[in-house]
XYZ file of C-alpha atoms in Angstrom:
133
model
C -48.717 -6.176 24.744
C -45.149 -6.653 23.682
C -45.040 -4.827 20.165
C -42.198 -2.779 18.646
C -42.056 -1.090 15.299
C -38.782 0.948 14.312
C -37.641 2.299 11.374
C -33.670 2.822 10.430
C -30.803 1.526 8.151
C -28.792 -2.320 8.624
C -25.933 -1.348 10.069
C -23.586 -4.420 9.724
C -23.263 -6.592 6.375
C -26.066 -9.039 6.809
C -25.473 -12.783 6.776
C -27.984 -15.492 6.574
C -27.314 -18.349 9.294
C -29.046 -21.625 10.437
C -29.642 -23.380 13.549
C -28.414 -27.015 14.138
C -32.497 -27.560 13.126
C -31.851 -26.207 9.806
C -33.952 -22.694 10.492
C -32.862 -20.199 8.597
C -32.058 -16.778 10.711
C -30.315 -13.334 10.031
C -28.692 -11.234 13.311
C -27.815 -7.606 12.743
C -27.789 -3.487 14.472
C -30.530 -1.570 13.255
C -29.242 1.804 13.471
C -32.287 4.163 14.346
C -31.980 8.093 14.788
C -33.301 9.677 18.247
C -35.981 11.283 18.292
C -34.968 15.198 17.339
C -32.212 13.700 15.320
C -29.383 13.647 18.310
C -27.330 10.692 17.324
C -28.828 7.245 16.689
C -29.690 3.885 19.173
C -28.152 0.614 17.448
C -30.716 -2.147 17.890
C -29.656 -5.873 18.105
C -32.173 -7.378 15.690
C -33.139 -10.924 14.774
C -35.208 -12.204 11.794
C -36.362 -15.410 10.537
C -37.368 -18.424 7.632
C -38.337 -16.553 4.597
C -37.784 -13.001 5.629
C -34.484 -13.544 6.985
C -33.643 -15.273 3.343
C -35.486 -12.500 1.299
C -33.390 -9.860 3.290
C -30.058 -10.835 2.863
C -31.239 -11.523 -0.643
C -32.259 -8.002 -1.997
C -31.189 -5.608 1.237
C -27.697 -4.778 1.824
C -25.855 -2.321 4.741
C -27.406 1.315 4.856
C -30.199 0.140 3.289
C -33.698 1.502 4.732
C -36.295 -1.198 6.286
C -38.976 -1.181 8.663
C -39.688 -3.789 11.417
C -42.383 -5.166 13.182
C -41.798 -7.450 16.037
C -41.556 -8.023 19.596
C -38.907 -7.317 22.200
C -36.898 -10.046 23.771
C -35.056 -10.199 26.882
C -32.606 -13.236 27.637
C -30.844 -13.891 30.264
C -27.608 -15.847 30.648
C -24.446 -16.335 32.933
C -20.642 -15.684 32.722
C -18.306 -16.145 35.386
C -21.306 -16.800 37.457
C -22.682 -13.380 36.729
C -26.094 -13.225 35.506
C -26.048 -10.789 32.353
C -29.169 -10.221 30.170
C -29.422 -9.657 26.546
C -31.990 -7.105 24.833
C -32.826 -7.983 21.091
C -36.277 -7.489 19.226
C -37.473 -10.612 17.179
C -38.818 -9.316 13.663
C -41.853 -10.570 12.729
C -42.071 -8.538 9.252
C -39.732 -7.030 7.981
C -40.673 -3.474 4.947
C -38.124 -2.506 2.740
C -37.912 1.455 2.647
C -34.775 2.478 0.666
C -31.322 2.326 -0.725
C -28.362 3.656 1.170
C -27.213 7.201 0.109
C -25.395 6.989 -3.161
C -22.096 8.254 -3.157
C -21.680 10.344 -6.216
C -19.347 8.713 -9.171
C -16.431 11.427 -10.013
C -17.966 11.502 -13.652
C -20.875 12.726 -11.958
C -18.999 15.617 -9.637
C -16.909 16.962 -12.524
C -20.369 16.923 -15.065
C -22.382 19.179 -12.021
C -18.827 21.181 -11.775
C -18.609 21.808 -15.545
C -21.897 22.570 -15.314
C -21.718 25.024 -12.871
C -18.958 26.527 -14.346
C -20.588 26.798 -17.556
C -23.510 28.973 -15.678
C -21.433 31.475 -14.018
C -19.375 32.071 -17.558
C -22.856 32.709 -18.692
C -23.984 34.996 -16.040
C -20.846 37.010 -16.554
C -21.474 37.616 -19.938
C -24.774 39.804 -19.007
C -21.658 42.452 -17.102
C -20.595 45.183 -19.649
C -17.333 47.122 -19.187
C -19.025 49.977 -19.676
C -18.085 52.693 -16.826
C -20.976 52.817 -14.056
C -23.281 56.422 -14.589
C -22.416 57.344 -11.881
């Protein structure tokens, strides 16, 4: 049974294409972290018709998804070299998550002030009394 499910973030812009038929398709790296978080594999993926169009619609790079689909293994020639081609062919396609959120500088200076505003009030529980000792 040819089945693979993987889980990781688009990691190219996406862009919807179509064949000389007029099917609608979407090519792009899935970037998925190895197992015991060492790195990550980047995994030529291909997805089409609706779910090609619904993910360029509302998913975006970094974003989160889950696939289902099936491996694929083409083979081809250059130079009269035989070279072959590993992609997996999404059959569904399960939107996870946003990408991490880079925080907006009005955002860094409010936790800052912030912050700052707790240790001023921590400081004003220390007396400058002299130590009983």
């Amino acid at each position: 049974m040819n089945q693979v499910t993987l889980v990781g973030r688009i990691a190219n812009d996406l862009e919807l294409k179509q064949t000389q038929t007029g099917k609608l398709f979407c090519q792009f790296n899935l970037a998925v972290t190895r197992f015991g978080g060492e790195g990550a594999d980047f995994i030529p993926v291909q997805v089409w018709n609706k779910a090609a169009e619904n993910l360029v619609k509302f998913q975006t790079k970094g974003n989160q998804i889950a696939i289902n689909g099936r491996l694929s293994v083409e083979t081809y020639e250059i130079d009269e070299k035989k070279r072959t081609f590993t992609k997996i062919i999404a059959n569904e396609v399960e939107f996870l998550g946003s990408k991490p959120q880079e925080k907006t500088v009005a955002e860094v200076r409010y936790e800052q002030k912030k912050m700052s505003n707790e240790v001023m009030n921590a400081m004003s529980f220390i007396n400058d009394e002299p130590l009983p000792f």
